[in-house]
mmCIF file of C-alpha atoms in Angstrom:
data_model
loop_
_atom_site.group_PDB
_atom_site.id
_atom_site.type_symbol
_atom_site.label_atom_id
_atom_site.label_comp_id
_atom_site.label_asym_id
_atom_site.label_seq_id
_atom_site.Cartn_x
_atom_site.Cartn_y
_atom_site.Cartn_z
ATOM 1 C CA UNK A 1 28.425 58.878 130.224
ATOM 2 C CA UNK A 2 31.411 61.262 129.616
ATOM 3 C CA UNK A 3 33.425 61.000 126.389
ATOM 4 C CA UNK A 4 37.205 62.301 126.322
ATOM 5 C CA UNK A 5 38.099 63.555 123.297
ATOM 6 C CA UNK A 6 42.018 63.757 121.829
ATOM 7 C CA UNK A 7 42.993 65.144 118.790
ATOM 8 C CA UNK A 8 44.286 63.656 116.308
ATOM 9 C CA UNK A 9 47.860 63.565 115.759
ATOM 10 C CA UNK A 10 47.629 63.524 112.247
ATOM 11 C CA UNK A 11 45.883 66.407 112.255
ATOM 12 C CA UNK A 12 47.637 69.990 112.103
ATOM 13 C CA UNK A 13 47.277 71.877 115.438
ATOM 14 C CA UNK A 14 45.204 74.713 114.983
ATOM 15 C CA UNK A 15 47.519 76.902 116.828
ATOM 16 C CA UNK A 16 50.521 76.278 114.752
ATOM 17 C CA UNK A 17 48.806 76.869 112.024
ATOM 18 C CA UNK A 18 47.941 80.270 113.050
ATOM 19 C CA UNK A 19 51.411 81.177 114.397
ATOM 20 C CA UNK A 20 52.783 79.952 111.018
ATOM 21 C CA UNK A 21 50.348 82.555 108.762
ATOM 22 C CA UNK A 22 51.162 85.101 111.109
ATOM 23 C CA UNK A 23 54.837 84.421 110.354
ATOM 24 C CA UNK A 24 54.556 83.965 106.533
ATOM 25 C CA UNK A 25 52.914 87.798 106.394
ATOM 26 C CA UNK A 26 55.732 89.343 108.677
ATOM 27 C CA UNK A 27 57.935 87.657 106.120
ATOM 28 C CA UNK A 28 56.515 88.353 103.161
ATOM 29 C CA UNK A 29 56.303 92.195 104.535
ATOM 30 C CA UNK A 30 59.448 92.243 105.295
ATOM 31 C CA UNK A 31 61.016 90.503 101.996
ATOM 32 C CA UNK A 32 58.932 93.472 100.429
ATOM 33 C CA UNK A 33 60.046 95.902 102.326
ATOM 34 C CA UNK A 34 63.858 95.562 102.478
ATOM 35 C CA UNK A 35 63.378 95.490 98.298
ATOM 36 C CA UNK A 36 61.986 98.972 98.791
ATOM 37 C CA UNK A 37 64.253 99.901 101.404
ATOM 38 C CA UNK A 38 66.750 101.524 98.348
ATOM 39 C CA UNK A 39 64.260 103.904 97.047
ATOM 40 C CA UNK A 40 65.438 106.128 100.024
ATOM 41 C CA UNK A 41 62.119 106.297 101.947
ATOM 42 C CA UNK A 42 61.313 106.826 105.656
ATOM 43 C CA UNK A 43 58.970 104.510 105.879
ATOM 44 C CA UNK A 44 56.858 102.019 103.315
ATOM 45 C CA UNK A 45 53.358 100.096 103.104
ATOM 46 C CA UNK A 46 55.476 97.090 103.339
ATOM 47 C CA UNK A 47 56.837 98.434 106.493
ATOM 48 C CA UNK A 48 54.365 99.534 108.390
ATOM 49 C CA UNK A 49 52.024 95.315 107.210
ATOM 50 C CA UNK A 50 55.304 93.829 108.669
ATOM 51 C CA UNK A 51 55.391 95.408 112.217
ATOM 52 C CA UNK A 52 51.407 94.748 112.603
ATOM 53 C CA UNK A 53 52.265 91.520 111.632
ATOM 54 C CA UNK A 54 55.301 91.411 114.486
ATOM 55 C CA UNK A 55 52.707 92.757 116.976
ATOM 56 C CA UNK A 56 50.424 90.265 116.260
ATOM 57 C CA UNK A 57 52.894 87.556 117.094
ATOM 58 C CA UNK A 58 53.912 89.316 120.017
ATOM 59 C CA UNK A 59 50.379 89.377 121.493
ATOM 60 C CA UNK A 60 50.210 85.481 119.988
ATOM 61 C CA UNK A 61 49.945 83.177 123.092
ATOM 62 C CA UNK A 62 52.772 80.224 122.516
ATOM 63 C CA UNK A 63 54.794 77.751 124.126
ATOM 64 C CA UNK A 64 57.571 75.628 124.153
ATOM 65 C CA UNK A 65 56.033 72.422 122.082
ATOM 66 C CA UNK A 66 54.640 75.010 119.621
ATOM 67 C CA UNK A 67 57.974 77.238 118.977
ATOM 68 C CA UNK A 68 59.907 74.127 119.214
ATOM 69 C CA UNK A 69 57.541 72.181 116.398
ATOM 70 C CA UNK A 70 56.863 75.028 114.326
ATOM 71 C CA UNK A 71 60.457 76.643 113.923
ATOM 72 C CA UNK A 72 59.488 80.114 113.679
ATOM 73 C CA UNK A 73 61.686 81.550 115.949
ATOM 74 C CA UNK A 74 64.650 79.988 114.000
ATOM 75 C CA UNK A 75 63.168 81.456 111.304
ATOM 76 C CA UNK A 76 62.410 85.333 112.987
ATOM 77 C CA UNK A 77 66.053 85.229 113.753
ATOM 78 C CA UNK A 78 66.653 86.541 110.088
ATOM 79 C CA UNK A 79 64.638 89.541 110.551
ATOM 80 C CA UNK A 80 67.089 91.106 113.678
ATOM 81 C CA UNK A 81 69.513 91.728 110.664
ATOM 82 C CA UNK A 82 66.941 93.425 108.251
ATOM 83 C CA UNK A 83 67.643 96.827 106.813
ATOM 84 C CA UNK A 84 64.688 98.542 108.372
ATOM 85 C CA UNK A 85 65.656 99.547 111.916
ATOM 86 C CA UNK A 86 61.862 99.505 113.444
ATOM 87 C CA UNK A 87 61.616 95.822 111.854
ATOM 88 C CA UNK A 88 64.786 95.031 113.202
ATOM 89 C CA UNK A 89 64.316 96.194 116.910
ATOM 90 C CA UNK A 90 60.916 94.599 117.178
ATOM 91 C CA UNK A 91 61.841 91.635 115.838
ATOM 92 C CA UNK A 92 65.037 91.480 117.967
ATOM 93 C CA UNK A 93 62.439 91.792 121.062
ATOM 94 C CA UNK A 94 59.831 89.093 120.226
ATOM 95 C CA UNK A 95 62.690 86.655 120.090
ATOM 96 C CA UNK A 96 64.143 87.727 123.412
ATOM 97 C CA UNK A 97 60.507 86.941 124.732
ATOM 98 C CA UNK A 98 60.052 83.145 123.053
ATOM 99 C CA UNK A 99 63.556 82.539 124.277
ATOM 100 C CA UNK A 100 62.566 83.393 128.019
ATOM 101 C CA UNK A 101 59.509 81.297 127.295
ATOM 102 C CA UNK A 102 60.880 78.319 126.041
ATOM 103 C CA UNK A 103 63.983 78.666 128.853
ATOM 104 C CA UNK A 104 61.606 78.943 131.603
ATOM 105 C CA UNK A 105 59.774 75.965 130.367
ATOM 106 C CA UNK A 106 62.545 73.775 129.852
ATOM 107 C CA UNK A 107 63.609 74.059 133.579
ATOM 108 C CA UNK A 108 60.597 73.839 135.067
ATOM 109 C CA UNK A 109 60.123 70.595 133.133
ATOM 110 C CA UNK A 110 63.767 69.269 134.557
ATOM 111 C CA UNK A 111 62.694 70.336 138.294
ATOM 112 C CA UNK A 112 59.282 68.345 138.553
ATOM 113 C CA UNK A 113 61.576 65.306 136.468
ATOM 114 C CA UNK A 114 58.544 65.288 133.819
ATOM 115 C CA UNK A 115 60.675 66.259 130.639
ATOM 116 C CA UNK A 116 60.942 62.841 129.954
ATOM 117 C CA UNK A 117 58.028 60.718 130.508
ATOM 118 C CA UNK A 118 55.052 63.285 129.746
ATOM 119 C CA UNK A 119 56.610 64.539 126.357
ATOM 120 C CA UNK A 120 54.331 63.246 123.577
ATOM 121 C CA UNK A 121 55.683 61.231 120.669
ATOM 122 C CA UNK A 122 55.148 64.250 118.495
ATOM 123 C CA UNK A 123 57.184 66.429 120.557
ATOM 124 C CA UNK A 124 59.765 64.023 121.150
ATOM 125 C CA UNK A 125 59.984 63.729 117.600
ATOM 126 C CA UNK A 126 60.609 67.433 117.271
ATOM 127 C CA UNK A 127 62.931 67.630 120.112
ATOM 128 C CA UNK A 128 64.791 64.864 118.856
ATOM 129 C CA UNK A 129 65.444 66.410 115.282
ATOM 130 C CA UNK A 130 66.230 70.332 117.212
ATOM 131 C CA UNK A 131 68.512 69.067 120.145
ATOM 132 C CA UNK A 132 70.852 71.637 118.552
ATOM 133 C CA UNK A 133 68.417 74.382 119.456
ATOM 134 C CA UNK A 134 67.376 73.114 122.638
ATOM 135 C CA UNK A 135 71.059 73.298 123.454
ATOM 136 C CA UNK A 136 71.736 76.903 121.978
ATOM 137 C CA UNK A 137 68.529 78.422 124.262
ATOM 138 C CA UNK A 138 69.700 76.323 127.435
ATOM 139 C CA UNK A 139 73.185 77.708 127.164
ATOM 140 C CA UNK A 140 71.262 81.310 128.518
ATOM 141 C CA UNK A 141 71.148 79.190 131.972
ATOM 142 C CA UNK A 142 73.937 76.911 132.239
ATOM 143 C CA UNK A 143 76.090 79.493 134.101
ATOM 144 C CA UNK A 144 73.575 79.949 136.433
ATOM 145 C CA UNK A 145 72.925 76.795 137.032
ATOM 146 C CA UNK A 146 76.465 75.649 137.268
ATOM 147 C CA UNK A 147 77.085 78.129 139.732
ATOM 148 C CA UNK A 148 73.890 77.475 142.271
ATOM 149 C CA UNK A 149 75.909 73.960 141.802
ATOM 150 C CA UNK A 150 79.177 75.202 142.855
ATOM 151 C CA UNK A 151 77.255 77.073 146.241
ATOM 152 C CA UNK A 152 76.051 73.149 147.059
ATOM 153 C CA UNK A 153 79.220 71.920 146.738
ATOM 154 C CA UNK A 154 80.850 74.619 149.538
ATOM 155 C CA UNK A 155 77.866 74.393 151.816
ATOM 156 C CA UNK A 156 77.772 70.642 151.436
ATOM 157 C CA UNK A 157 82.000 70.482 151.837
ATOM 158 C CA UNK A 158 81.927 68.958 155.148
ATOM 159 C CA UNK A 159 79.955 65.435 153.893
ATOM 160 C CA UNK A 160 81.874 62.789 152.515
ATOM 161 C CA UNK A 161 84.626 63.260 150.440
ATOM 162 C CA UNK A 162 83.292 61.061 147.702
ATOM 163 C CA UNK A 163 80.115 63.108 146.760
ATOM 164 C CA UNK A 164 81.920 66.943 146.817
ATOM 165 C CA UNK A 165 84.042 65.311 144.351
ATOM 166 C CA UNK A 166 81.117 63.886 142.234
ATOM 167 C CA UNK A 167 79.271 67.355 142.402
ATOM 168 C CA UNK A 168 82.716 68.685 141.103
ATOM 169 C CA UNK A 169 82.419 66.637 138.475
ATOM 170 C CA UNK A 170 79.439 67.904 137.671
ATOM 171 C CA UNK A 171 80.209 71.530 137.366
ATOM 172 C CA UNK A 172 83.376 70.959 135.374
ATOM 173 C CA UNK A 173 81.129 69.088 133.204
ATOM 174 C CA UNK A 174 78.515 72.000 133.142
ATOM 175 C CA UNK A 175 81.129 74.824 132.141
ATOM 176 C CA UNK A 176 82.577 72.322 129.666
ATOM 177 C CA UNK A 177 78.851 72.463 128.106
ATOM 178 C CA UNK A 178 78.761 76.164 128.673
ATOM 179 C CA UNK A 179 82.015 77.272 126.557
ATOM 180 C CA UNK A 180 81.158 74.546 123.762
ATOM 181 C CA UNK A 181 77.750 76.437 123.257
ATOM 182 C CA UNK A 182 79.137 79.969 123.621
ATOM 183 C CA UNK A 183 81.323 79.339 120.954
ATOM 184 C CA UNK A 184 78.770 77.848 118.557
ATOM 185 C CA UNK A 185 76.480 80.431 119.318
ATOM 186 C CA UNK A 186 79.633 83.202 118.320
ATOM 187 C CA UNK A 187 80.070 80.988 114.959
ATOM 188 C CA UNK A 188 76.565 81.886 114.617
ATOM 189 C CA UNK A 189 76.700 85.092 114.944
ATOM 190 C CA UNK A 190 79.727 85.907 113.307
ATOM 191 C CA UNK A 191 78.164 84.294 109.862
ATOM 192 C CA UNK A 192 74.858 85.797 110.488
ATOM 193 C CA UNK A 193 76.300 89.469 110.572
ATOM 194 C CA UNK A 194 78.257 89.278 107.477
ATOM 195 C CA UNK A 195 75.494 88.392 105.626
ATOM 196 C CA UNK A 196 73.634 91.463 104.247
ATOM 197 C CA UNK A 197 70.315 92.675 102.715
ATOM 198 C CA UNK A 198 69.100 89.833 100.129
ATOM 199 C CA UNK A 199 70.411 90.446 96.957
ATOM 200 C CA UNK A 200 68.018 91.694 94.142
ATOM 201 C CA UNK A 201 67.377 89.513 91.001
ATOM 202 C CA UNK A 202 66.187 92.080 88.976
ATOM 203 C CA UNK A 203 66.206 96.357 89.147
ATOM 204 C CA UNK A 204 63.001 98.002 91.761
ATOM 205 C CA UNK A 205 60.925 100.259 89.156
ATOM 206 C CA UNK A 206 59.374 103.357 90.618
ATOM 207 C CA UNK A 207 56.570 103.564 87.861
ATOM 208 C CA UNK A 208 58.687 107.264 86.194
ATOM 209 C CA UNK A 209 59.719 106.609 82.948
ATOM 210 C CA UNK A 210 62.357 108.713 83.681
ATOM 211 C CA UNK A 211 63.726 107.812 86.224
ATOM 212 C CA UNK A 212 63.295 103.959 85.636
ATOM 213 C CA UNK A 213 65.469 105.182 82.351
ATOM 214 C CA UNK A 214 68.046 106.400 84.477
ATOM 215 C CA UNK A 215 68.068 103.046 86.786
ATOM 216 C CA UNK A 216 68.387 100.738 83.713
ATOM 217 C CA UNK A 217 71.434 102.564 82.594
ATOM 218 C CA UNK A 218 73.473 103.036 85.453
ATOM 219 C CA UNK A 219 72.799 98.976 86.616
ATOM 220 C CA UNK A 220 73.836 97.926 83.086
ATOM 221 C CA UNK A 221 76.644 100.410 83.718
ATOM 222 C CA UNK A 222 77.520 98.574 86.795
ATOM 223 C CA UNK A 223 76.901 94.727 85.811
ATOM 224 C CA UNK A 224 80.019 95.693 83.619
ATOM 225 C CA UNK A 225 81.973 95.807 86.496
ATOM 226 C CA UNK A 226 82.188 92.001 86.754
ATOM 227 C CA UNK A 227 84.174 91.598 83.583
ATOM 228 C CA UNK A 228 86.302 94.601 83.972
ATOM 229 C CA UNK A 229 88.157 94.012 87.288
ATOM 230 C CA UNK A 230 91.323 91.615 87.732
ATOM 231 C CA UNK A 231 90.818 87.602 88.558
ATOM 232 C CA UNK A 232 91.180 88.083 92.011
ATOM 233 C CA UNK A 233 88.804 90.933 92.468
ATOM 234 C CA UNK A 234 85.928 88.697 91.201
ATOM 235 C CA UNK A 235 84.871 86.800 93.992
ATOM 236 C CA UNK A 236 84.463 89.956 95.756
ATOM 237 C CA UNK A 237 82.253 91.568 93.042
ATOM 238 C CA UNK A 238 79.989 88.439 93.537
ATOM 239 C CA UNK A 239 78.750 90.086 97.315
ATOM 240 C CA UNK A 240 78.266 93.671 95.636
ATOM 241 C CA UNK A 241 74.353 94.133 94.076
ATOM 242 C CA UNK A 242 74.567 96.233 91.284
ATOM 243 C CA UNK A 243 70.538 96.381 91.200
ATOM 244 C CA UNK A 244 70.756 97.624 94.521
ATOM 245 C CA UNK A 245 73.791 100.549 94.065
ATOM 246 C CA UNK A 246 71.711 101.502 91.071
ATOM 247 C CA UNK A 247 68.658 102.622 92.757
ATOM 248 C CA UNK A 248 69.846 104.032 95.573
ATOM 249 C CA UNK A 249 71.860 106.352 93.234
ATOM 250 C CA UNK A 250 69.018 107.399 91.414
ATOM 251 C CA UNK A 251 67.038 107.926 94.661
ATOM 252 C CA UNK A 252 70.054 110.290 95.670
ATOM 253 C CA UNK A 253 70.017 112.328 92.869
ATOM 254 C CA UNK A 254 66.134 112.596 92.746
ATOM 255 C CA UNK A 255 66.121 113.855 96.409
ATOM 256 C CA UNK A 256 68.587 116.389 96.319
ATOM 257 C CA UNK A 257 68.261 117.500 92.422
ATOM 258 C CA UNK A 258 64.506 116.489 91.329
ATOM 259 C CA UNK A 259 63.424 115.344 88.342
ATOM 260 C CA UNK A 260 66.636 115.000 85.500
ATOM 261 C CA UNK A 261 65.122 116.983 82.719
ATOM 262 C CA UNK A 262 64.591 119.990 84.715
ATOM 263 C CA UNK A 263 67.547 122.352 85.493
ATOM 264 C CA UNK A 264 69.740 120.121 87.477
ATOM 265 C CA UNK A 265 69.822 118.195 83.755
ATOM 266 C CA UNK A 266 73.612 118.610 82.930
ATOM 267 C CA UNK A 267 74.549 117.464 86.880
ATOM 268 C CA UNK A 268 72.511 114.190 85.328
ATOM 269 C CA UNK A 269 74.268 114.405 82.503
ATOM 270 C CA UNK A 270 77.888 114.443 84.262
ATOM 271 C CA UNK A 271 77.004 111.894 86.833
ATOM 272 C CA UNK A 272 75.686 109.447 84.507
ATOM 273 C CA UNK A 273 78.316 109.893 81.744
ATOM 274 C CA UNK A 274 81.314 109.076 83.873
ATOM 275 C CA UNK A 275 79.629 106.198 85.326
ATOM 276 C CA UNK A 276 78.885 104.527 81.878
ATOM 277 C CA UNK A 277 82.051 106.032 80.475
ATOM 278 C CA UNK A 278 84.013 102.819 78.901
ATOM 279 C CA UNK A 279 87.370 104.509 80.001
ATOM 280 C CA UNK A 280 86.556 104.694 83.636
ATOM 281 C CA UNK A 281 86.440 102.066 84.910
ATOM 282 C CA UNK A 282 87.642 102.934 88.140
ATOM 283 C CA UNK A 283 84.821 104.994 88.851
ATOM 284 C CA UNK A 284 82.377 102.900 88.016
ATOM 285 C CA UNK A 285 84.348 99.819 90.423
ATOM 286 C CA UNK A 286 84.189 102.434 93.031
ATOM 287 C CA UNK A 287 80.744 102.999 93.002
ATOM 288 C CA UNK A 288 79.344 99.536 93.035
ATOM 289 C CA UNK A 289 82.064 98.374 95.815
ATOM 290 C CA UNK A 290 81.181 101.395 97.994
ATOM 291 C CA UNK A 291 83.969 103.231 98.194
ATOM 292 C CA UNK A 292 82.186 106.034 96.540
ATOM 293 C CA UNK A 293 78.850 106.647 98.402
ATOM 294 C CA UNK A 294 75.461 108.132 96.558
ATOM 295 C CA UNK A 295 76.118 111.334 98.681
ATOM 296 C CA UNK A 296 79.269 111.579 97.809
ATOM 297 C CA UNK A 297 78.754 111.803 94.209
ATOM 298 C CA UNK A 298 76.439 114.452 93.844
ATOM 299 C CA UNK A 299 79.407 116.413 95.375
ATOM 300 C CA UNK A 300 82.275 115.177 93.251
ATOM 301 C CA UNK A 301 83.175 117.323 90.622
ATOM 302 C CA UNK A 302 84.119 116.298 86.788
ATOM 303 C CA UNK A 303 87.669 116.368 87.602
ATOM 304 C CA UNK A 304 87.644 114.179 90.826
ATOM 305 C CA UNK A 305 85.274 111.293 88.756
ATOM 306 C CA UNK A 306 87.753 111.084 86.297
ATOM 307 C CA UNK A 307 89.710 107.652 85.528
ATOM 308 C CA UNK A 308 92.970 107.470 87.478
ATOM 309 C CA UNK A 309 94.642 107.976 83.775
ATOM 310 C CA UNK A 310 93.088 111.029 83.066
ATOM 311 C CA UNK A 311 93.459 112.562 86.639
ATOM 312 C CA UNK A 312 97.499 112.104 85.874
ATOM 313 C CA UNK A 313 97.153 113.651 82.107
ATOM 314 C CA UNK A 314 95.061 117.019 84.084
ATOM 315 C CA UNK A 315 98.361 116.984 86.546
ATOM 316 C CA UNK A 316 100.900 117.213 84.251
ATOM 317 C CA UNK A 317 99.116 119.717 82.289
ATOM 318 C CA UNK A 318 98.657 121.960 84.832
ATOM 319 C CA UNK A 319 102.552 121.544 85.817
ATOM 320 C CA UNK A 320 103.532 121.887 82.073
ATOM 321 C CA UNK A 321 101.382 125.359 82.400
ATOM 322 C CA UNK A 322 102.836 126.457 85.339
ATOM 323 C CA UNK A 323 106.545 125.984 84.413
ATOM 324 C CA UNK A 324 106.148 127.739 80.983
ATOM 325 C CA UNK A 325 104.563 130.729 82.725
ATOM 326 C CA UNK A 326 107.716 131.303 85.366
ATOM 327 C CA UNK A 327 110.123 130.635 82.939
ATOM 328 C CA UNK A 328 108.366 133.809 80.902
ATOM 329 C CA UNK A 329 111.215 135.675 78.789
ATOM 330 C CA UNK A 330 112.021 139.267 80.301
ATOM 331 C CA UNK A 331 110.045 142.103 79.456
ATOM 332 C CA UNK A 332 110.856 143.487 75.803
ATOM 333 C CA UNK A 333 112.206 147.735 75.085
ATOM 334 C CA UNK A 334 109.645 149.191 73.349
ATOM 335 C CA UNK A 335 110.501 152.356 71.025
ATOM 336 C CA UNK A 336 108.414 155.176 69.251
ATOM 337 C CA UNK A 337 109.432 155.234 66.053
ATOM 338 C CA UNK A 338 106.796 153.381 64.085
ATOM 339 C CA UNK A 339 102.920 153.990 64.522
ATOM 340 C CA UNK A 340 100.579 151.497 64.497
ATOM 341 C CA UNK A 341 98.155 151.535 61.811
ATOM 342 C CA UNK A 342 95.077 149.593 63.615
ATOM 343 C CA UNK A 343 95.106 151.835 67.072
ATOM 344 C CA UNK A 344 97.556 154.706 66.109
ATOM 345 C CA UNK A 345 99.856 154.847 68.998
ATOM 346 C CA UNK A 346 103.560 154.571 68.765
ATOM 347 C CA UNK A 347 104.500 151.503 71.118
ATOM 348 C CA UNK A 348 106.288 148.849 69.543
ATOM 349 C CA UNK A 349 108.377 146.295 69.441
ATOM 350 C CA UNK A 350 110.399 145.322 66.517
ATOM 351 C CA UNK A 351 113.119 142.780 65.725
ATOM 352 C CA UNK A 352 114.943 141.968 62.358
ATOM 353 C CA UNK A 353 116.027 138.767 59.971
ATOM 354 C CA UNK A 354 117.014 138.491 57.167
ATOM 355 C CA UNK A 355 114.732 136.141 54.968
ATOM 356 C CA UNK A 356 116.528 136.844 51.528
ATOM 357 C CA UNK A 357 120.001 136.639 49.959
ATOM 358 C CA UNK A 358 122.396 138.720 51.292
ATOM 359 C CA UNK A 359 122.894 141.829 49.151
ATOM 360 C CA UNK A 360 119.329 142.298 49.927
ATOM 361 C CA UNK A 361 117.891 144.447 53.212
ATOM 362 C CA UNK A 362 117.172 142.929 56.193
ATOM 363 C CA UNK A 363 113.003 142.643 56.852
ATOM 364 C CA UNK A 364 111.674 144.477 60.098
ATOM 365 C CA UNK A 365 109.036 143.247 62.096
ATOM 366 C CA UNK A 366 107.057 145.087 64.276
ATOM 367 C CA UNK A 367 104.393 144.562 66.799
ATOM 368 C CA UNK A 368 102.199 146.832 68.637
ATOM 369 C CA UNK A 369 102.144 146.769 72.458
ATOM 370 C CA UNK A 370 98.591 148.509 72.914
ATOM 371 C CA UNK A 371 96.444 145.749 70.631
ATOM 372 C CA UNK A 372 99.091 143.001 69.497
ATOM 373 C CA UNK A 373 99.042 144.444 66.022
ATOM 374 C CA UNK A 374 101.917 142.546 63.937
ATOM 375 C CA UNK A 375 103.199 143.872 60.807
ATOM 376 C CA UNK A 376 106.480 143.896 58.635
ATOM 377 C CA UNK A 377 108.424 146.084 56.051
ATOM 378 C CA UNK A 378 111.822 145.352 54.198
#
């Protein structure tokens, strides 16, 4: 006697359970690895778990009532935006392949008319609660199939009049579907790129005192910047990660300069004072918003990090300078009658005033061309 065994619905699948944990360590990888991804490095530990773990799901047999009841691929979508290109591109892949999966499944299920009455009560559950996603990964076909309907319509054009009208109908109703999911699906996709790397809660140590030093002060430098800018400025501080600005400046300077208390220690020094300098502001807005990049400081000099106010002071020094050196009076006569007694030589100038009453002599004074030798007689 033959027994037929079913599992138990209220059991998890054993499947889904395995696709999930193979998820959860990509994403756990990955979470680690875009925190590292501002220490400047090619590659990371992090990294390199995440993409076995992406292989892995690539090689991971699935289906429609699995992706569809598990949600992971709703889920891997996040990673096509991560900071890591190779985690990026391979994630951007293994979704490509689910979607072909679950597309090709989904019409051969409306072609043999079985979508319907051979879906379990679990999966019609699931489908239920996702129609939104069965909708976004059907809009891939829709064209297609709307225009294999449009090539029945001609080729049937000669039948009645009544059912070319009814399969226009159709069509119409098809590309109506089609342009309502496109658009979603730009919505989508609009929000998803303008969101960036997750912001950091708290600063990424690199286990050097030193350095660690150096990222403390320049993100409490920058977490100033918040109370410093204007009121409308400060929603758009809110997207900027100070934590994240922080290291990657510190990671600049340590690639290019090495350690700070070697001989690169006064380029430190500059960088670091400007940046926490509570007269510049400006510089220090610059750098968090971007508009100054890592690279780019290690190249700027004192001068150019300088607060807009000072930059204006430096100008109008150096025009103050150059107008009192063109208008220079013209050169003075020199004569040879008095000798100097510093260098000996008999080159002078000499002009007179008189500094007492009037019945007294005028005093002379005299100055010495050759070493600027000033002296005065009555």
């Amino acid at each position: 006697m033959s027994r037929s065994f079913m599992r138990d619905p209220t059991r998890p699948d054993p499947m889904e359970t395995e696709l999930k944990e193979l998820f959860e360590a990509a994403k756990k990888a990955a979470d680690a690895a875009a925190a590292a991804a501002g220490g400047g490095a090619d590659s990371s530990p992090e990294e390199d778990r995440c993409i076995d773990a992406l292989k892995a799901l690539k090689k991971f047999p699935v289906n429609y009532q699995i992706l569809v009841s598990t949600q992971v691929g709703k889920r891997l979508r996040q990673l096509t935006k991560h900071p890591r290109k190779k985690i990026q591109s391979l994630a951007a892949e293994l979704v490509e392949i689910w979607k072909n999966i679950i597309v090709e499944e989904t019409l051969k299920s409306k072609k043999n008319g079985s979508s319907d009455t051979n879906e379990s009560p679990r999966s019609g559950h699931v489908a239920e609660t996702s129609e939104k996603k069965v909708q976004r990964v059907n809009s891939i076909k829709l064209e297609k199939v709307s225009k294999s309907e449009n090539l029945k319509v001609e080729k049937h054009a000669h039948s009645s009049s009544q059912s070319s009208e009814k399969k226009a109908n159709i069509v119409k109703r098809e590309h109506a579907k089609v342009e309502h999911v496109t658009k979603e699906e730009n919505k989508q996709t609009n929000r998803s790129n303008s969101m960036g790397p997750p912001k950091l809660t708290s600063l990424v140590y690199c286990k050097d005192p030193v350095r660690d030093k150096i990222r403390e002060l320049l993100s409490e430098a920058l977490c100033k910047v918040p109370g410093e800018v204007e009121d409308d400025l400060r929603g758009e501080v809110d997207g900027y990660d100070p934590y994240r600005v922080a290291v990657s400046v510190e990671s600049a300077m340590f690639e290019k300069w090495g350690r700070s208390n070697g001989a690169q220690k006064f380029k430190y020094r500059s960088i670091m004072f400007n940046i926490k300098d509570p007269k510049n502001p400006d510089f220090r807005r610059k750098v968090l918003f971007g508009h100054v990049t890592p690279e780019r400081i290690l190249e700027l000099t004192p001068e150019e990090m300088a607060s807009t106010e000072r930059q204006m002071e430096n100008v109008k020094i150096k025009e103050k300078a150059l107008f009192d050196c063109e208008r220079a009076g013209a050169p003075k006569a020199t004569t040879d009658q008095f000798k100097c007694g510093r260098c000996q030589k008999r080159k002078c100038t000499y002009y007179q005033l008189q500094t007492r009453s009037a019945d007294e002599p005028m005093t002379t004074f005299v100055t010495c061309v050759n070493c600027d030798n000033h002296w005065k007689f009555c």
